Amino acid sequence: MAKFYKALWYLAILVFVITMAAFTMGILLMGVLLVGTIGVLRFYWKRKHNRSFNKNNSHNHFASGEIIDITPKSSADNVLLKLKR
């Protein structure tokens, strides 16, 4: 009977260790899934915010509808002007 109780204790300890390992792995897996889900949601929320921001405010830059295209003076033009003198 002593061998039976000894085997029963080993079996109980083995079941306890396996249960704790499965519980710990489950918690780790849930944490990874939660962090991943939050990361994906943050990515899509940023994209959605940027799209709506660009759509709503793109027409407000030029309220009158007039777009003035001013080209910057380049240093090559200045050099040519100085050489012509």
GROMACS .gro file of C-alpha atoms in nm:
model
   85
    1MET     CA    1   0.000   0.000   0.000
    2ALA     CA    2   0.295   0.235   0.061
    3LYS     CA    3   0.399   0.207  -0.303
    4PHE     CA    4   0.046   0.295  -0.411
    5TYR     CA    5   0.043   0.613  -0.199
    6LYS     CA    6   0.391   0.705  -0.320
    7ALA     CA    7   0.281   0.663  -0.684
    8LEU     CA    8  -0.036   0.860  -0.610
    9TRP     CA    9   0.169   1.150  -0.465
   10TYR     CA   10   0.401   1.150  -0.769
   11LEU     CA   11   0.097   1.152  -0.995
   12ALA     CA   12  -0.060   1.439  -0.796
   13ILE     CA   13   0.262   1.642  -0.811
   14LEU     CA   14   0.296   1.573  -1.185
   15VAL     CA   15  -0.063   1.684  -1.250
   16PHE     CA   16  -0.004   1.997  -1.040
   17VAL     CA   17   0.315   2.087  -1.232
   18ILE     CA   18   0.149   2.027  -1.570
   19THR     CA   19  -0.151   2.237  -1.464
   20MET     CA   20   0.070   2.524  -1.348
   21ALA     CA   21   0.275   2.511  -1.670
   22ALA     CA   22  -0.042   2.519  -1.882
   23PHE     CA   23  -0.185   2.805  -1.672
   24THR     CA   24   0.139   3.004  -1.704
   25MET     CA   25   0.156   2.948  -2.079
   26GLY     CA   26  -0.208   3.054  -2.108
   27ILE     CA   27  -0.139   3.378  -1.922
   28LEU     CA   28   0.167   3.448  -2.139
   29LEU     CA   29  -0.030   3.376  -2.456
   30MET     CA   30  -0.312   3.607  -2.345
   31GLY     CA   31  -0.059   3.882  -2.270
   32VAL     CA   32   0.102   3.846  -2.612
   33LEU     CA   33  -0.237   3.853  -2.783
   34LEU     CA   34  -0.345   4.159  -2.583
   35VAL     CA   35  -0.027   4.353  -2.661
   36GLY     CA   36  -0.047   4.255  -3.029
   37THR     CA   37  -0.410   4.358  -3.053
   38ILE     CA   38  -0.340   4.693  -2.891
   39GLY     CA   39  -0.050   4.749  -3.133
   40VAL     CA   40  -0.265   4.671  -3.437
   41LEU     CA   41  -0.547   4.894  -3.313
   42ARG     CA   42  -0.308   5.182  -3.248
   43PHE     CA   43  -0.168   5.141  -3.601
   44TYR     CA   44  -0.515   5.157  -3.761
   45TRP     CA   45  -0.632   5.440  -3.535
   46LYS     CA   46  -0.329   5.647  -3.643
   47ARG     CA   47  -0.398   5.575  -4.010
   48LYS     CA   48  -0.765   5.662  -3.969
   49HIS     CA   49  -0.682   5.985  -3.787
   50ASN     CA   50  -0.429   6.085  -4.053
   51ARG     CA   51  -0.676   6.017  -4.336
   52SER     CA   52  -0.956   6.215  -4.177
   53PHE     CA   53  -0.717   6.495  -4.088
   54ASN     CA   54  -0.593   6.521  -4.447
   55LYS     CA   55  -0.942   6.502  -4.599
   56ASN     CA   56  -1.098   6.764  -4.373
   57ASN     CA   57  -0.816   7.018  -4.373
   58SER     CA   58  -0.677   6.993  -4.726
   59HIS     CA   59  -0.921   7.253  -4.862
   60ASN     CA   60  -0.865   7.497  -4.575
   61HIS     CA   61  -0.511   7.588  -4.680
   62PHE     CA   62  -0.635   7.809  -4.964
   63ALA     CA   63  -0.970   7.947  -4.860
   64SER     CA   64  -1.018   8.160  -5.174
   65GLY     CA   65  -0.933   7.877  -5.415
   66GLU     CA   66  -0.639   8.075  -5.552
   67ILE     CA   67  -0.309   7.892  -5.558
   68ILE     CA   68  -0.001   8.105  -5.603
   69ASP     CA   69   0.300   7.923  -5.742
   70ILE     CA   70   0.617   8.111  -5.658
   71THR     CA   71   0.937   7.951  -5.773
   72PRO     CA   72   1.239   8.014  -5.553
   73LYS     CA   73   1.536   8.197  -5.698
   74SER     CA   74   1.823   7.966  -5.754
   75SER     CA   75   2.188   8.048  -5.714
   76ALA     CA   76   2.247   7.954  -6.080
   77ASP     CA   77   2.025   8.247  -6.188
   78ASN     CA   78   2.223   8.484  -5.968
   79VAL     CA   79   2.551   8.364  -6.116
   80LEU     CA   80   2.424   8.411  -6.472
   81LEU     CA   81   2.301   8.760  -6.393
   82LYS     CA   82   2.638   8.854  -6.244
   83LEU     CA   83   2.823   8.717  -6.546
   84LYS     CA   84   2.611   8.918  -6.791
   85ARG     CA   85   2.710   9.246  -6.630
   0.00000   0.00000   0.00000
